[in-house]
Every structure is written in structure tokens, then in C-alpha cells.
Amino acid sequence: LDPLDPRRRQLAIEPPVGPDDPEFVPTAFGTGVVIDRQGLILTNYHVLGDPELFDYYVTTIDRQKLKARVWSADPRFDLAVLKIETSDLQPIQWGDASTLRRGHLVIALGNPYAIASDGQVSASWGIVANLMRKAPRTPAGTTEDDAVLGPTLHEYGTLIQTDARLNLGTSGGALLNKRGEMVGLTTSIAAIAGYEKSAGYALAVDDVFRSALEKLKQGREVEYGFLGVSPDDLEHHERSAGYHGVRVNRVIPGTPAWGVLQDQDVVTHI
């Protein structure tokens, strides 16, 4: 500031509140899950924003506010792991999302609107509304900073849908079954500010999830198979006639599918 600017004196007397201050309210916030005693915290990739621009802090259940660094991340699965310097955390207990059915009771733990900045997460409850849901599209008029940047695997139908309340800030929280086991990682893709909906979504804790997480815990890149086809749904009249499968809309040259599959083939079994 200019030396004569009266705000210079005000800033000198009242320094900005920092992350260590109990009154601090972050401009961006989310939820995380302890996955390792040595300080590994799992959250959604889209919670991070730009790691080149932001600093990250984790508030533990005993109200410690610790600086975190990005340990590993995978935008395709929308997963990220943060690391804090501690060695006495209690990891979450894992469940199996493949056992879930519509109507099962679930509990979501989160940090809606940064209300859990004291380390005490808020809980909401609901039922499993459906399984294998596609990730909802970004509402018109929102910016890239407000949503997941780029496509994820969940656009193909891998999400748990729940009617548990998932407000802004609950991305990266635990979705628990009645035994207290984590069966999903909540994601607030549908809960962008001003666009809250009754439907909430969570990444299913299944074999694919656990495989990706093990790589991220090791600080390694998650690798995916690549077939080389652009899939499409069957037409309504085809499904009504009893046909099932996925239509090959396009085969990409030079990929494993090239010369094996053709445009308009229908894949019925894998």
C-alpha cells in the first residue's frame, strides 16, 4: 500500500487472520478421510483446485490444524491424497460397496460450508437411492473452478446415489454403512453453491477403488487399460425389444481395438 494510505495503519494493527487462528474461515474447503496412521488423508481431486496456487491445512478431530502437502492425485478417478506430519491417526475401516442395495441406510460425514473447521465433522443420514449412477453434468453458468475439471471415469456410471444431505464442502467425506465401515467417498459434484439438489453421490469403495488407492498411497500414478473405442447406448427400441449391450460408436486407429472391433458393433459380454 501507499505509505499515506490509511489502510496501512489498520493492517499493521489488525493483521489478517491466518489458518492457525480459531476465527479463520477458509475461502475453499472440503472433507477428508484418514487412511493411514502416518498422516495420509484421502479426499476428492476437485477439492484441491490448483496446487500451484493454494496452501492446504487439515484440522484433525483433536483440533490440531496441520499444514498438508499433496502426496498423490488422480484426476481421472477424482481422488487425491494429502500428507500431514503426524504418526498417531486412526484410519477409517473399509467396507464393500458391492454389498449395497437400494434402500440400505447410510451415514455421510462432512464439512458443509466449513462448519466442521474445528475438526468435528457433521453427519447426515439417508438411504442408498440407486447404484451405478453417472456423474451429473456441471450446471449451466458455473465456472470450471466450481466443478470437477475435465471428465472422470464416473461419467460412465460408477457412483452411489443417496438422499443423504451433501452440501457444499462435503466432497471427500466418508459414506458409512450401519457398521461404521466406509462404503463410499462422498462427492459434491451436484452440490455446487446455488445448485444444491436432493440427490447426493459417492464414489463406491470397490475393487477398482481399492486398487487405485493403493497406488496413490505409494505416491505412484494410477494406470488404466485403454481399449480404444467410443461407446454408446443402444437405442430405446432396441432395449425394448430385449437387446442388451454397448454399441461401438467409433474405433480409434492404432489402439488395441483397431482391426478387432468395427464401428456399430455391439459388445454384449466382456
Coordinates of C-alpha atoms in Angstrom, one line a residue:
L1 CA 0.0 0.0 0.0
D2 CA 1.0 3.6 -0.4
P3 CA 2.7 4.9 2.8
L4 CA 0.0 7.6 3.2
D5 CA -2.9 5.1 2.7
P6 CA -4.9 4.9 6.0
R7 CA -5.4 1.2 5.5
R8 CA -1.6 0.6 6.1
R9 CA -2.1 1.6 9.7
Q10 CA -5.2 -0.6 10.1
L11 CA -3.4 -3.6 8.6
A12 CA -0.5 -3.0 11.0
I13 CA -2.8 -3.0 14.0
E14 CA -5.1 -5.8 12.8
P15 CA -3.1 -8.4 10.8
P16 CA -5.1 -10.8 8.6
V17 CA -6.4 -13.9 10.4
G18 CA -4.4 -16.9 9.5
P19 CA -5.2 -20.6 9.4
D20 CA -3.9 -21.1 13.0
D21 CA -6.5 -18.7 14.3
P22 CA -9.7 -20.2 15.6
E23 CA -11.7 -17.4 13.8
F24 CA -10.2 -18.3 10.4
V25 CA -12.7 -19.2 7.8
P26 CA -11.2 -20.7 4.6
T27 CA -12.2 -19.4 1.1
A28 CA -12.3 -23.0 -0.1
F29 CA -13.0 -26.1 1.9
G30 CA -13.8 -29.8 1.8
T31 CA -13.6 -33.0 3.7
G32 CA -11.0 -35.8 4.1
V33 CA -10.7 -39.3 5.4
V34 CA -7.7 -40.7 7.4
I35 CA -6.4 -43.8 5.5
D36 CA -3.0 -44.3 7.2
R37 CA -1.7 -43.7 10.7
Q38 CA 1.3 -41.9 9.3
G39 CA -0.8 -38.9 8.1
L40 CA -2.3 -39.8 4.7
I41 CA -5.7 -38.1 4.1
L42 CA -7.9 -39.1 1.2
T43 CA -10.2 -36.5 -0.5
N44 CA -11.6 -35.7 -3.9
Y45 CA -9.2 -34.3 -6.6
H46 CA -11.6 -31.5 -7.4
V47 CA -11.3 -30.3 -3.8
L48 CA -7.7 -29.3 -4.4
G49 CA -8.2 -26.6 -7.0
D50 CA -4.7 -25.6 -8.3
P51 CA -1.9 -27.0 -6.1
E52 CA 0.4 -24.3 -7.5
L53 CA -1.7 -21.6 -6.1
F54 CA -3.1 -22.9 -2.8
D55 CA -1.8 -24.0 0.6
Y56 CA -3.6 -26.8 2.4
Y57 CA -4.4 -27.3 6.0
V58 CA -6.0 -30.3 7.8
T59 CA -7.9 -30.0 11.1
T60 CA -7.9 -33.2 13.0
I61 CA -10.6 -34.4 15.4
D62 CA -8.5 -33.2 18.4
R63 CA -8.5 -29.7 16.8
Q64 CA -4.9 -29.7 15.6
K65 CA -4.5 -27.6 12.4
L66 CA -1.6 -29.0 10.4
K67 CA -0.2 -27.9 7.1
A68 CA -0.6 -30.6 4.4
R69 CA 1.1 -31.3 1.1
V70 CA -0.2 -33.1 -2.0
W71 CA 1.1 -36.7 -1.8
S72 CA -0.5 -38.0 -4.9
A73 CA -3.5 -37.4 -7.1
D74 CA -5.6 -38.9 -9.9
P75 CA -8.0 -36.5 -11.8
R76 CA -9.5 -39.4 -13.8
F77 CA -10.8 -41.1 -10.6
D78 CA -11.2 -37.8 -8.9
L79 CA -9.1 -38.9 -6.0
A80 CA -6.2 -37.1 -4.1
V81 CA -4.1 -38.0 -1.1
L82 CA -2.7 -35.3 1.2
K83 CA 0.1 -35.8 3.7
I84 CA 0.4 -34.2 7.2
E85 CA 3.3 -34.6 9.6
T86 CA 1.9 -36.9 12.3
S87 CA 2.0 -40.5 13.3
D88 CA -0.9 -41.2 15.6
L89 CA -4.1 -41.1 13.5
Q90 CA -6.9 -43.7 13.4
P91 CA -7.6 -44.9 9.9
I92 CA -11.1 -45.5 8.6
Q93 CA -12.5 -49.0 8.5
W94 CA -13.2 -50.1 4.9
G95 CA -16.5 -51.8 3.8
D96 CA -17.5 -53.2 0.5
A97 CA -19.9 -51.2 -1.7
S98 CA -20.7 -54.3 -3.7
T99 CA -22.9 -55.4 -0.8
L100 CA -25.1 -52.3 -1.0
R101 CA -28.6 -52.4 -2.2
R102 CA -31.3 -49.8 -2.8
G103 CA -32.9 -48.8 0.5
H104 CA -29.8 -49.6 2.7
L105 CA -29.3 -47.0 5.4
V106 CA -26.1 -44.9 5.1
I107 CA -24.5 -42.0 7.0
A108 CA -22.4 -39.3 5.5
L109 CA -19.7 -37.4 7.4
G110 CA -18.6 -34.0 6.1
N111 CA -17.7 -30.3 6.5
P112 CA -20.7 -28.5 5.0
Y113 CA -19.9 -24.8 4.5
A114 CA -16.8 -25.2 6.6
I115 CA -18.9 -25.7 9.7
A116 CA -16.6 -28.5 10.8
S117 CA -13.4 -26.4 10.8
D118 CA -13.0 -27.3 14.5
G119 CA -12.4 -30.9 13.4
Q120 CA -15.8 -32.2 14.5
V121 CA -17.5 -33.5 11.3
S122 CA -21.2 -33.1 10.7
A123 CA -23.3 -36.2 10.0
S124 CA -26.4 -36.7 7.8
W125 CA -28.2 -39.8 7.0
G126 CA -30.3 -41.3 4.3
I127 CA -30.7 -44.4 2.1
V128 CA -29.0 -45.7 -1.0
A129 CA -31.2 -44.4 -3.7
N130 CA -29.5 -46.2 -6.5
L131 CA -26.2 -47.7 -7.7
M132 CA -24.0 -47.3 -10.8
R133 CA -25.2 -43.8 -11.5
K134 CA -23.4 -41.5 -13.9
A135 CA -21.7 -38.3 -12.7
P136 CA -24.1 -35.4 -13.1
R137 CA -23.1 -32.7 -15.6
T138 CA -22.0 -29.3 -14.5
P139 CA -24.9 -26.9 -14.3
A140 CA -25.0 -24.2 -17.0
G141 CA -23.5 -20.9 -15.9
T142 CA -20.9 -22.3 -13.4
T143 CA -17.2 -21.9 -14.0
E144 CA -14.5 -24.6 -14.1
D145 CA -13.4 -23.5 -10.6
D146 CA -16.8 -24.6 -9.3
A147 CA -16.7 -28.2 -10.6
V148 CA -14.6 -31.2 -11.5
L149 CA -12.1 -30.1 -14.1
G150 CA -12.3 -32.4 -17.1
P151 CA -14.1 -35.8 -17.5
T152 CA -13.8 -38.6 -15.0
L153 CA -14.4 -42.3 -15.0
H154 CA -17.6 -41.7 -13.1
E155 CA -19.3 -40.3 -16.2
Y156 CA -19.8 -43.9 -17.3
G157 CA -21.9 -44.9 -14.3
T158 CA -20.0 -45.9 -11.2
L159 CA -21.5 -43.7 -8.5
I160 CA -23.6 -44.5 -5.5
Q161 CA -26.7 -42.2 -5.3
T162 CA -28.0 -41.3 -1.9
D163 CA -30.6 -39.0 -0.5
A164 CA -28.3 -38.1 2.4
R165 CA -27.8 -34.3 2.5
L166 CA -24.5 -33.4 0.8
N167 CA -24.0 -29.6 0.9
L168 CA -21.1 -27.7 -0.5
G169 CA -17.9 -28.8 1.4
T170 CA -18.8 -32.4 1.9
S171 CA -16.7 -33.6 -1.0
G172 CA -14.2 -36.1 0.2
G173 CA -16.1 -37.4 3.2
A174 CA -16.9 -40.9 4.3
L175 CA -20.2 -42.6 3.4
L176 CA -20.7 -45.3 6.1
N177 CA -22.8 -48.3 6.4
K178 CA -24.6 -49.3 9.7
R179 CA -21.4 -51.0 10.9
G180 CA -19.4 -47.8 10.6
E181 CA -17.5 -49.0 7.6
M182 CA -16.7 -46.7 4.7
V183 CA -18.5 -47.9 1.6
G184 CA -18.2 -44.6 -0.4
L185 CA -16.3 -41.3 -0.7
T186 CA -18.9 -38.6 -1.0
T187 CA -18.6 -36.1 -3.8
S188 CA -20.5 -32.8 -4.0
I189 CA -20.5 -32.6 -7.8
A190 CA -24.2 -32.0 -7.6
A191 CA -23.9 -29.6 -4.7
I192 CA -22.3 -26.6 -6.3
A193 CA -23.3 -23.4 -4.5
G194 CA -26.7 -22.3 -5.7
Y195 CA -27.4 -25.6 -7.4
E196 CA -28.0 -27.9 -4.4
K197 CA -30.1 -30.9 -5.2
S198 CA -31.7 -33.7 -3.2
A199 CA -29.5 -36.3 -4.8
G200 CA -26.0 -36.9 -3.4
Y201 CA -23.3 -39.0 -4.9
A202 CA -20.4 -41.1 -3.7
L203 CA -17.5 -43.0 -5.2
A204 CA -18.0 -46.7 -4.5
V205 CA -15.4 -48.4 -2.4
D206 CA -15.0 -51.5 -4.6
D207 CA -12.0 -53.4 -6.1
V208 CA -11.2 -50.7 -8.6
F209 CA -11.3 -48.0 -5.9
R210 CA -9.1 -50.0 -3.6
S211 CA -6.6 -50.8 -6.4
A212 CA -6.3 -47.1 -7.3
L213 CA -6.0 -46.1 -3.7
E214 CA -3.1 -48.5 -3.1
K215 CA -1.2 -46.9 -5.9
L216 CA -1.9 -43.4 -4.6
K217 CA -0.8 -44.3 -1.0
Q218 CA 2.5 -45.4 -2.5
G219 CA 2.8 -42.0 -4.3
R220 CA 2.5 -43.7 -7.7
E221 CA 0.5 -42.9 -10.8
V222 CA -2.7 -44.9 -11.3
E223 CA -2.5 -46.7 -14.7
Y224 CA -5.6 -47.7 -16.7
G225 CA -6.2 -50.0 -19.6
F226 CA -7.1 -48.4 -22.9
L227 CA -9.3 -50.3 -25.3
G228 CA -9.7 -47.5 -27.9
V229 CA -13.4 -47.4 -28.5
S230 CA -16.0 -44.7 -28.1
P231 CA -19.1 -46.5 -26.5
D232 CA -22.7 -45.5 -26.9
D233 CA -26.0 -46.8 -25.5
L234 CA -28.4 -48.9 -27.6
E235 CA -31.5 -47.2 -28.9
H236 CA -34.7 -47.3 -26.9
H237 CA -36.5 -49.5 -29.4
E238 CA -33.6 -52.0 -29.3
R239 CA -33.7 -52.2 -25.5
S240 CA -37.5 -52.5 -25.6
A241 CA -37.0 -55.5 -28.0
G242 CA -34.9 -57.2 -25.4
Y243 CA -31.4 -56.5 -26.8
H244 CA -28.6 -55.6 -24.4
G245 CA -25.0 -54.4 -24.7
V246 CA -23.0 -51.4 -25.7
R247 CA -22.7 -50.0 -29.3
V248 CA -19.2 -49.2 -30.6
N249 CA -19.6 -45.7 -31.9
R250 CA -16.1 -45.3 -33.1
V251 CA -12.8 -47.3 -33.1
I252 CA -9.6 -45.2 -32.6
P253 CA -6.8 -46.1 -35.1
G254 CA -3.7 -47.5 -33.6
T255 CA -5.3 -48.8 -30.4
P256 CA -5.8 -52.4 -29.3
A257 CA -9.4 -52.4 -30.6
W258 CA -8.3 -51.3 -34.1
G259 CA -8.8 -54.2 -36.6
V260 CA -10.7 -56.2 -34.0
L261 CA -13.8 -54.2 -33.4
Q262 CA -15.7 -52.1 -36.0
D263 CA -18.0 -49.1 -35.9
Q264 CA -21.5 -50.1 -34.9
D265 CA -20.5 -53.4 -33.4
V266 CA -22.5 -54.3 -30.3
V267 CA -20.5 -55.7 -27.4
T268 CA -22.7 -58.0 -25.3
H269 CA -20.2 -59.7 -23.0
I270 CA -16.7 -59.0 -21.5

